[in-house]
Short mmCIF file of C-alpha atoms and ligand atoms in Angstrom, two decimals:
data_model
loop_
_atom_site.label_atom_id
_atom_site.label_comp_id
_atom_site.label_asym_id
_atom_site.label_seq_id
_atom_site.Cartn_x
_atom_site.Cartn_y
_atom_site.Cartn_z
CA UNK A 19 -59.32 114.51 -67.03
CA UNK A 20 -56.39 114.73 -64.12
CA UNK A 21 -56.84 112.42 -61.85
CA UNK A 22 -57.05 113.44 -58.19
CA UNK A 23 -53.68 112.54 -56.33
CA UNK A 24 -54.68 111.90 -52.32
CA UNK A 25 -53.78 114.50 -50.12
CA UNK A 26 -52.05 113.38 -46.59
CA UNK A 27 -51.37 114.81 -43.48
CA UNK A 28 -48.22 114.94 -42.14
CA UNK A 29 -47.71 116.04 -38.02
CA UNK A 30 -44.53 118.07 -38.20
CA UNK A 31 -43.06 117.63 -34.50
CA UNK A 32 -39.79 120.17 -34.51
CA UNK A 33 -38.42 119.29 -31.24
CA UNK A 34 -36.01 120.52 -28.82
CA UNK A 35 -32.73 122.33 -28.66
CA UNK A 36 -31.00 122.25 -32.32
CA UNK A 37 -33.66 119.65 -33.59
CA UNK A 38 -36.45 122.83 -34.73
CA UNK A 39 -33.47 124.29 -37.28
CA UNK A 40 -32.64 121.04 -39.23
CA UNK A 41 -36.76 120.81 -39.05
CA UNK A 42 -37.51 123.84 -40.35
CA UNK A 43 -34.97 123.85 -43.23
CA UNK A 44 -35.99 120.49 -44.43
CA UNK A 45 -39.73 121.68 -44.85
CA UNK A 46 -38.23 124.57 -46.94
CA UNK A 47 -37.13 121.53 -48.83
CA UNK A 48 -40.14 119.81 -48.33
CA UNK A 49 -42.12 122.90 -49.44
CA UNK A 50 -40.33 123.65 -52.64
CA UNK A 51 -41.70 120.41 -54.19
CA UNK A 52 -45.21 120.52 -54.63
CA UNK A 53 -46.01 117.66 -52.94
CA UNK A 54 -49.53 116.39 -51.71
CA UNK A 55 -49.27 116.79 -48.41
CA UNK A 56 -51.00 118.90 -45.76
CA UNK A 57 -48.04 120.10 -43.21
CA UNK A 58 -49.56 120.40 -39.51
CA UNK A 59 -46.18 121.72 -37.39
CA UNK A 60 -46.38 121.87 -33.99
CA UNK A 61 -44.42 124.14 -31.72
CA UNK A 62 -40.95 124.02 -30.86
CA UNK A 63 -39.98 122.70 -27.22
CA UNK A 64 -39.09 125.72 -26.31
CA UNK A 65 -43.39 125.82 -26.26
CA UNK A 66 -43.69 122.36 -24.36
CA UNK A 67 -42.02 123.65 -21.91
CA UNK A 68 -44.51 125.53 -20.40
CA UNK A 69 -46.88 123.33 -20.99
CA UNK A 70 -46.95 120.47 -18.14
CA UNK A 71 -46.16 116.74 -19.01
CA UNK A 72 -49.33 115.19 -19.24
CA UNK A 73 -50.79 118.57 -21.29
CA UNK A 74 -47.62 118.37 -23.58
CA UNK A 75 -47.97 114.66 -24.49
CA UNK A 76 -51.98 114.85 -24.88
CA UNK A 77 -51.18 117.70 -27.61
CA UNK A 78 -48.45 115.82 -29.58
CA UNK A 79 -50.80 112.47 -29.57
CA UNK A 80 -53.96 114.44 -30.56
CA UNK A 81 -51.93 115.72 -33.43
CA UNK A 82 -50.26 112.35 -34.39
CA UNK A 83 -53.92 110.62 -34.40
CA UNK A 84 -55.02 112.93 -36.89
CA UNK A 85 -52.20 112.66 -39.04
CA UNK A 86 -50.66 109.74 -41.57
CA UNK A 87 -47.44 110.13 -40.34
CA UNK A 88 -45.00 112.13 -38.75
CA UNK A 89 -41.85 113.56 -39.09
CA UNK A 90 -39.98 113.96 -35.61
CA UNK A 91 -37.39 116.71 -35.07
CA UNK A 92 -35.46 115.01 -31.40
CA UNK A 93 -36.65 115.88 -27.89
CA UNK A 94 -34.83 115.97 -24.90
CA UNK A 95 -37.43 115.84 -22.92
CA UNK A 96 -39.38 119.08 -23.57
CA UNK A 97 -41.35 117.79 -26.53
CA UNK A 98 -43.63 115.00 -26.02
CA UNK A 99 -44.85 112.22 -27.47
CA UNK A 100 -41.96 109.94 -28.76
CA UNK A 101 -43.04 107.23 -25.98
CA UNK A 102 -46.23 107.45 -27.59
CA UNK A 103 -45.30 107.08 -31.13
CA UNK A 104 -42.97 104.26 -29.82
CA UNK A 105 -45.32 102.15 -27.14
CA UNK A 106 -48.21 103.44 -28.09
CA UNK A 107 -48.14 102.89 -31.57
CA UNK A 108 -46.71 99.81 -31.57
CA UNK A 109 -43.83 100.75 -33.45
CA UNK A 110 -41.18 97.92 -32.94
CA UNK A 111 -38.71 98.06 -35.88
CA UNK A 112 -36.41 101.16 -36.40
CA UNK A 113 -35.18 100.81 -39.39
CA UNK A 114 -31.50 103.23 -40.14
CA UNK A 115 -29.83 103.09 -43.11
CA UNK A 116 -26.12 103.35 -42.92
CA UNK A 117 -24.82 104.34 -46.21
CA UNK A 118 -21.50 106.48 -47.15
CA UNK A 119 -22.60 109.33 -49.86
CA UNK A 120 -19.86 110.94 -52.04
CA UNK A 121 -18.56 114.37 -50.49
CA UNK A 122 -18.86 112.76 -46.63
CA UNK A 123 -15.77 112.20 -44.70
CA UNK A 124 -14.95 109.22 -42.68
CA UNK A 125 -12.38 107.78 -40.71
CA UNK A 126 -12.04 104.87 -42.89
CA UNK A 127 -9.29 104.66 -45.59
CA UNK A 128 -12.29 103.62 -48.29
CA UNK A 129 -15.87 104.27 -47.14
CA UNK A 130 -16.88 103.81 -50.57
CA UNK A 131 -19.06 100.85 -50.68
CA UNK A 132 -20.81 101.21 -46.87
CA UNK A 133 -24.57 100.64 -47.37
CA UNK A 134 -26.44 98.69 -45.03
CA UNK A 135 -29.86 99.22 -43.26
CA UNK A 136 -29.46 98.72 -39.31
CA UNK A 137 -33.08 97.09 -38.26
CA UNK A 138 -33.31 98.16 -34.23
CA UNK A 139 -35.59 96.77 -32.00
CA UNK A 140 -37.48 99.60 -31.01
CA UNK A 141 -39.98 98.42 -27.76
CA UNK A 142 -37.95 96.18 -25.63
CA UNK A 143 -34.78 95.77 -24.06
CA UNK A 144 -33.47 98.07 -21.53
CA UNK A 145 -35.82 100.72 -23.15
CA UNK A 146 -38.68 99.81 -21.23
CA UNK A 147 -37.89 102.31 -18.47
CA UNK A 148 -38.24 99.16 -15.37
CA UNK A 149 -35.69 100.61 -12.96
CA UNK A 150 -35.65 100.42 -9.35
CA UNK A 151 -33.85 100.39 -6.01
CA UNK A 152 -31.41 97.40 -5.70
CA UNK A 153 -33.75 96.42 -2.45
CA UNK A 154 -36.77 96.38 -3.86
CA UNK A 155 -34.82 93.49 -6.32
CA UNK A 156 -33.33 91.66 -3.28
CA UNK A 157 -36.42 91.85 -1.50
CA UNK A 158 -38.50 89.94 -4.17
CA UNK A 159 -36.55 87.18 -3.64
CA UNK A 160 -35.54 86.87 -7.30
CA UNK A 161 -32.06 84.64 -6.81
CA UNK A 162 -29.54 88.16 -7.26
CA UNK A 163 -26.71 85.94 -6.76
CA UNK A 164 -23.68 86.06 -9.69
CA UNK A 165 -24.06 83.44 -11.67
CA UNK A 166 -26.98 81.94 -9.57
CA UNK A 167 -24.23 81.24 -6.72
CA UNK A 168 -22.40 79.17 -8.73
CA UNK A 169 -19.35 80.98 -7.86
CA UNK A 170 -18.85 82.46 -4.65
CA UNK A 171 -18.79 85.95 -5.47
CA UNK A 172 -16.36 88.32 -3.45
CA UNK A 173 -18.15 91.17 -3.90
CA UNK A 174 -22.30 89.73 -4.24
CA UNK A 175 -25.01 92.89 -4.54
CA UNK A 176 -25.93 92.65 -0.73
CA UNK A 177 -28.79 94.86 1.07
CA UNK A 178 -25.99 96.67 2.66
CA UNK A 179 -25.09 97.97 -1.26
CA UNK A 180 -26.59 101.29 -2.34
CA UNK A 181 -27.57 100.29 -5.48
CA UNK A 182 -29.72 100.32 -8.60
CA UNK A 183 -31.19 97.76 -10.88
CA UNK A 184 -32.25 97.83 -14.67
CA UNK A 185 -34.15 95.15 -16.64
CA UNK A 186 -33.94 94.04 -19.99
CA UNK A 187 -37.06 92.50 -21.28
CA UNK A 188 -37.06 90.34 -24.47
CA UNK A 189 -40.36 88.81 -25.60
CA UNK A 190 -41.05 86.52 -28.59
CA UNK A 191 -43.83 88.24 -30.17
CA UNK A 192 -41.83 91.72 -30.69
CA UNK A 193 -37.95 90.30 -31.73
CA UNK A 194 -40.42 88.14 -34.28
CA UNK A 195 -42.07 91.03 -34.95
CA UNK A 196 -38.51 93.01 -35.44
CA UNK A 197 -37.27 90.33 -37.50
CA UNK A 198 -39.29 89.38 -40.15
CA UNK A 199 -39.36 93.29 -40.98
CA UNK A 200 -35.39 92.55 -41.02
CA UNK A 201 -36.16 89.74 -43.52
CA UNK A 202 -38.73 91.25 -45.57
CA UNK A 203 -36.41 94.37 -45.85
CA UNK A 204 -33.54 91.80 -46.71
CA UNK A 205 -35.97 90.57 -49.19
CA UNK A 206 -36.85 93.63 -50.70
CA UNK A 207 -33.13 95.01 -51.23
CA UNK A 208 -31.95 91.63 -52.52
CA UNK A 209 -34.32 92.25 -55.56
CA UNK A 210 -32.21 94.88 -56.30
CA UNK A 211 -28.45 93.35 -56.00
CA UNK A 212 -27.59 93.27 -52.36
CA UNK A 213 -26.63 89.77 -51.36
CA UNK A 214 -30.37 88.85 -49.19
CA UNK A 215 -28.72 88.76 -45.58
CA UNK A 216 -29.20 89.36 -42.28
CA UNK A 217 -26.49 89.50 -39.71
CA UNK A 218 -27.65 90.27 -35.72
CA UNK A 219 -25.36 90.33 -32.60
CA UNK A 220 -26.08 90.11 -29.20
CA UNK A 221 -24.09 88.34 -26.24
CA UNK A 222 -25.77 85.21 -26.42
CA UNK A 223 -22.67 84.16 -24.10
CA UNK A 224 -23.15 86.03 -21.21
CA UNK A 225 -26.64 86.11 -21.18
CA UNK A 226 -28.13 82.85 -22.80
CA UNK A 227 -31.60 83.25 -21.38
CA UNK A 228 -32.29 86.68 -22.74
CA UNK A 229 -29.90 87.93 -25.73
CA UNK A 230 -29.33 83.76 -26.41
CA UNK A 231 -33.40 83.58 -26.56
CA UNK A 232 -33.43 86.36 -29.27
CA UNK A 233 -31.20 84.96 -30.95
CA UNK A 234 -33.19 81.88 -30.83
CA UNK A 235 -36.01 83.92 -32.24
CA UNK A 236 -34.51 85.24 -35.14
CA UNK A 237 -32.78 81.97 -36.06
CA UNK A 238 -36.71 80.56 -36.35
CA UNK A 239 -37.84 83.73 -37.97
CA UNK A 240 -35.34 83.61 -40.54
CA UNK A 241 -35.94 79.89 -41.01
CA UNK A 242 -39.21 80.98 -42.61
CA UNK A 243 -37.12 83.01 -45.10
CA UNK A 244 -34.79 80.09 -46.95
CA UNK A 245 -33.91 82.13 -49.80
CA UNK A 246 -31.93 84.73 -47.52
CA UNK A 247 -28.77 84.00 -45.67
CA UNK A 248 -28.44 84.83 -41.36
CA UNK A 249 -24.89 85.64 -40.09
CA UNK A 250 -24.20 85.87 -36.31
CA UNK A 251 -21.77 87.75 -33.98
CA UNK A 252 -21.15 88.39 -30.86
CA UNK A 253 -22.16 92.10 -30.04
CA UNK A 254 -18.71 93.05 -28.80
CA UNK A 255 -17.15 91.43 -31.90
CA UNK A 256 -19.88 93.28 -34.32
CA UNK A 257 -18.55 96.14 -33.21
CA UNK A 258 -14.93 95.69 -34.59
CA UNK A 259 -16.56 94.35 -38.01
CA UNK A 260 -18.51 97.60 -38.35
CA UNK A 261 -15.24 99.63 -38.46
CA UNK A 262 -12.99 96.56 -40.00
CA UNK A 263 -14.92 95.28 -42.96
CA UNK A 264 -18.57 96.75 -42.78
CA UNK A 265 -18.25 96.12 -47.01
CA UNK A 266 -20.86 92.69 -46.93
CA UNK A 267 -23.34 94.08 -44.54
CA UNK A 268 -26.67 94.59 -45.87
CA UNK A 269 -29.23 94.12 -42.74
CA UNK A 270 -27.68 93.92 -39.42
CA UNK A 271 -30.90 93.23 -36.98
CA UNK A 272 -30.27 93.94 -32.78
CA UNK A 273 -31.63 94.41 -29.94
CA UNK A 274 -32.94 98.10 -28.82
CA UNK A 275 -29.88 99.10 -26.65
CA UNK A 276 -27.14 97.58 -28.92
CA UNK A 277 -28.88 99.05 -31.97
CA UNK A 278 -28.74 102.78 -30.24
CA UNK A 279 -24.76 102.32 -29.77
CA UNK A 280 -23.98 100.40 -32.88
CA UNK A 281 -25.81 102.83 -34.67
CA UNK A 282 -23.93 105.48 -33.53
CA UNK A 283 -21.09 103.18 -34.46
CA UNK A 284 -21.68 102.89 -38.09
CA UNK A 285 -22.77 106.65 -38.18
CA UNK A 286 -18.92 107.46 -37.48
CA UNK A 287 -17.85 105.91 -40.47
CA UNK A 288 -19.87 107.38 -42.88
CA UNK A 289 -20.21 111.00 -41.91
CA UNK A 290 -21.10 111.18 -38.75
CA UNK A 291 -24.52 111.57 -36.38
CA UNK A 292 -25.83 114.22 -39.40
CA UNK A 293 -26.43 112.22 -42.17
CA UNK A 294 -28.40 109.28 -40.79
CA UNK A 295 -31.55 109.07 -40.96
CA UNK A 296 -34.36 106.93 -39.97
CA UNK A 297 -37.93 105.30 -39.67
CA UNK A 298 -40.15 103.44 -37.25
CA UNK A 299 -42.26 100.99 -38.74
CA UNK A 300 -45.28 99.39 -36.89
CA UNK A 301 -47.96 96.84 -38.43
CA UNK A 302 -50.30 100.13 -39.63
CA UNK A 303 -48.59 103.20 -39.14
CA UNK A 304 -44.81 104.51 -39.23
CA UNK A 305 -43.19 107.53 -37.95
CA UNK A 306 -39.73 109.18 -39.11
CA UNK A 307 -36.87 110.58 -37.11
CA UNK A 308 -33.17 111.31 -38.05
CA UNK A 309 -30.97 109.14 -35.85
CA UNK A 310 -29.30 111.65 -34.07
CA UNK A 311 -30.17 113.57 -30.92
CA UNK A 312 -30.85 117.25 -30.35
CA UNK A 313 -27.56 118.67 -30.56
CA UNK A 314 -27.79 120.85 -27.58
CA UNK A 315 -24.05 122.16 -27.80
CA UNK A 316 -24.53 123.57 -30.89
CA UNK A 317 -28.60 124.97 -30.48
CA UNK A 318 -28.92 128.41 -31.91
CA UNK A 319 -25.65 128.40 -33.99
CA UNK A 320 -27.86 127.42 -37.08
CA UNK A 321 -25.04 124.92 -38.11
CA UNK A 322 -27.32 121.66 -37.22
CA UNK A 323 -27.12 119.87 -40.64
CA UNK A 324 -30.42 118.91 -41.66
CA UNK A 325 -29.23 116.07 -44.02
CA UNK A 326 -30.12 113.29 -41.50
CA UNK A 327 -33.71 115.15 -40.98
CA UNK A 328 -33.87 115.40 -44.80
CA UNK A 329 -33.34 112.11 -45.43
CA UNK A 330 -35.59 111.04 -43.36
CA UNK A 331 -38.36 112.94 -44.90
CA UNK A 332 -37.16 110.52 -47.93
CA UNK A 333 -38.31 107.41 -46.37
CA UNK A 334 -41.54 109.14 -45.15
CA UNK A 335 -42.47 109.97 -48.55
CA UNK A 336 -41.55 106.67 -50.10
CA UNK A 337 -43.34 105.18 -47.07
CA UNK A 338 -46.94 107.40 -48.19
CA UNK A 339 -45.79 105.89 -51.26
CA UNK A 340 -44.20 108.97 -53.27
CA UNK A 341 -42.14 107.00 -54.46
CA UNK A 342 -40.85 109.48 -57.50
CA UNK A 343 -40.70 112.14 -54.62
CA UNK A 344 -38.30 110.43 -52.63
CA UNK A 345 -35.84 108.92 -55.08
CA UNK A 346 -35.96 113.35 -56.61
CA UNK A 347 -35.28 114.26 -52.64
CA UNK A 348 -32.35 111.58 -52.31
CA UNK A 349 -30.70 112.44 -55.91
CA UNK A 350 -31.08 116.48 -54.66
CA UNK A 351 -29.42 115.12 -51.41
CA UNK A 352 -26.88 113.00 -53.13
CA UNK A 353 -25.84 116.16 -55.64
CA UNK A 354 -25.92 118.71 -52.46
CA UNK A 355 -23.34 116.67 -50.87
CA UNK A 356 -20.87 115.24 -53.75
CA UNK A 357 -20.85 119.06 -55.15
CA UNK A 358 -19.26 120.14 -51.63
CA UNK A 359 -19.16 123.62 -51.42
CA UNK A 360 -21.88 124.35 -48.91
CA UNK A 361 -21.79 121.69 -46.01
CA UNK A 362 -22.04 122.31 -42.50
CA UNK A 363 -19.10 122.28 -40.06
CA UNK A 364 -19.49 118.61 -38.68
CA UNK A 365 -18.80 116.65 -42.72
CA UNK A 366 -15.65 119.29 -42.83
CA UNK A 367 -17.68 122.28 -44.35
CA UNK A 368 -17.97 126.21 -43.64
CA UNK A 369 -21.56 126.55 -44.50
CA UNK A 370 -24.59 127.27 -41.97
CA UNK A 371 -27.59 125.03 -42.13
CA UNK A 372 -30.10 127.21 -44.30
CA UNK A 373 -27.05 127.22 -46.91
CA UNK A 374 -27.14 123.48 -47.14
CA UNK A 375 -30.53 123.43 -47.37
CA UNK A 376 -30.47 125.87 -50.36
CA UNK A 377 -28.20 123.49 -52.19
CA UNK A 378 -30.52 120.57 -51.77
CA UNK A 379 -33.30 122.74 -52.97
CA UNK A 380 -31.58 123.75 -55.93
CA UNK A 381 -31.04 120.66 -56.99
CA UNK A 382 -34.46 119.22 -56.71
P1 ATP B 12 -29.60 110.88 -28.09
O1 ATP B 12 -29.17 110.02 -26.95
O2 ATP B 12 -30.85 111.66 -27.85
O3 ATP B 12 -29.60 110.16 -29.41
P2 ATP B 12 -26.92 111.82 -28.27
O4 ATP B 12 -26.40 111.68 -26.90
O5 ATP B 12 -26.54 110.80 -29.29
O6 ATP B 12 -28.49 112.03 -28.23
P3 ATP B 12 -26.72 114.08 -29.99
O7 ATP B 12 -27.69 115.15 -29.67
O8 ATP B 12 -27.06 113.20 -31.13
O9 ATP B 12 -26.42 113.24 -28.70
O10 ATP B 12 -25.32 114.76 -30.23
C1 ATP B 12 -24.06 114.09 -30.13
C2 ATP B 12 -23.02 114.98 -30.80
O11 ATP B 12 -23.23 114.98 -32.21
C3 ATP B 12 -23.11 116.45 -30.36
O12 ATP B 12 -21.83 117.00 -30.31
C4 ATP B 12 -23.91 117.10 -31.47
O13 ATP B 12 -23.64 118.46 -31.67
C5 ATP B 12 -23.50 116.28 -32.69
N1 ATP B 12 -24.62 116.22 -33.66
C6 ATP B 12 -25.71 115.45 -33.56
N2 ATP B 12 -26.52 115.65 -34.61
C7 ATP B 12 -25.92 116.57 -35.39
C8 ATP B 12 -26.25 117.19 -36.62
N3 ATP B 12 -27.39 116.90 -37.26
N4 ATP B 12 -25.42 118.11 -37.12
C9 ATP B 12 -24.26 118.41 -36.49
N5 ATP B 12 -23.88 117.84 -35.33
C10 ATP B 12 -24.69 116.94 -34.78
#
């Protein structure tokens, strides 16, 4: 007798702007495998956008609590729900692989070799949203003096300034939290040949009481993890290394603000904002998302290329634990791409993004 394979449910969220066409052609991908998986896709923004906020975000989340997972197109605001999949769901590491494939261009003389997994803190940071009115801050009577009036500062914030302020929260519980998923991943890919590090950057220099206490953090997380080996950098000085020799990385772990940018970074040298992809990982439930935006510039040219989306349907089926399933999707991926002859405009090609699509399909 067969035995019965469990069926999931997958919330298909296709976003805004360009996001809905690298969407849809990856569940053409998606569809041409025979997976077991029930497909519930939601509207595209262009939907949302009638709808008002609180409506819009109640729909996604109603949705996402009846699925297992989700795949996320990008919003830009029209679609809903990513602050719920984020805060609400608790999910605190965003894990993005940065890996060069055959066929991808990059600035660098020899990509060849680039393949680490970027680990972002995904609920802290700057990222919680707490802005406010410069007065409001002086008014508190939190000490908004440079350097705690060490110096005498020429130009001090004063309640004569029109100003803004931002704050960047960093707790124990979620950079631990964000860490040991960098270590366990560390773990996990040093069972198959990487070298079992982590490298993280921050500016524990400038601002020893909040980057300086996460990198506290992680230097007792990792503690608990002897067989793996912690490198550290200054963020500014990361940044260099991820163009200069980004050979030895294998998990680089940050903070939620310097993981957007870096990210972005390391996307430039292996292909560009297209071809990363990524997942958010919580303690019981994960949602994936490629790394980039939603492309408004290009939006209706059907040149978006899907790869990054693609890819990240990889790591959602490995996550359900399809594990055949993924590795297929990546090798059709991996082919699509070294074969060359039908990539979209932004790796160097002529082709549209249904066309790329195809040749992923066809190789499945
Ligand atoms: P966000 O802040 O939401 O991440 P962003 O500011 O990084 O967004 P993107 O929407 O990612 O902006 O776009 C940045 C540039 O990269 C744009 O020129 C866009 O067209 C291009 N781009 C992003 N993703 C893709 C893609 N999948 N295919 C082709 N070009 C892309």
């Amino acid at each position: 007798m067969q035995s019965r394979m469990s069926t999931y449910t997958v919330t298909v969220v296709p976003g805004d702007d360009s996001a809905p066409e690298a969407v849809r052609a990856t569940l053409g991908v998606l569809n041409a495998m025979d997976l077991p998986i029930v497909f519930d896709v939601l509207p595209d923004g262009e939907t949302f956008a009638k709808m008002d906020r609180a409506e819009s975000e109640a729909f996604v989340r109603a949705a996402v609590d009846k699925s297992d997972t989700v795949l996320y197109g990008s919003t830009s605001g029209r679609t809903g729900g990513m602050a719920y999949l984020r805060w609400g769901r608790g999910t605190y590491a965003n894990v993005r692989p940065i890996k060069w494939r055959p066929g991808l261009p990059s600035p660098l003389r020899q990509p060849e070799g680039i393949d680490y997994v970027i680990v972002r803190e995904n609920i802290e940071d700057l990222y919680c949203g707490i802005e406010g009115n410069l007065a409001a801050l002086l008014a508190s009577g939190l000490d908004t003096r440079p350097w705690g009036g060490r110096i005498e500062a020429r130009y001090p914030p004063s309640a004569a300034s029109d100003g803004r302020f931002a704050v960047k929260i960093i707790t124990r519980e979620n950079t631990a939290r964000a860490a040991h998923a960098a270590c366990r991943l560390a773990r996990q890919r040093k069972a198959t040949g990487s070298p079992g590090r982590v490298t993280t950057a921050v500016k524990w220099n400038v601002l020893p009481r909040s980057d300086g206490y996460f990198r506290d953090v992680v230097r007792s997380v990792a503690a608990e993890y002897p067989d793996l080996e912690l490198e550290d950098y200054l963020a500014d000085d990361f940044a260099r290394r991820l163009v200069a020799d980004p050979y030895d990385l294998d998990v680089v772990l940050l903070p939620n603000l310097y993981g957007d940018i870096l990210s972005d970074e390391g996307a430039a040298t292996i292909g560009g904002l297209g071809v990363v992809p990524s997942g958010c990982y919580g303690e019981d439930f994960a949602y994936f998302e490629p790394v980039h935006g939603t492309a408004p510039d290009i939006a209706g040219r059907g040149i978006i290329n899907p790869t990054a989306t693609i890819l990240s349907a990889a790591m959602l089926l490995e996550h359900l634990g399809l594990v055949d399933q993924a590795t297929r999707l990546e090798a059709a991926v991996d082919a699509a791409l070294a074969a060359h002859d039908r990539l979209t405009p932004d790796v160097g090609g002529p082709a549209g993004t249904g066309d790329f699509a195809a040749a992923v399909r066809e190789r499945l």
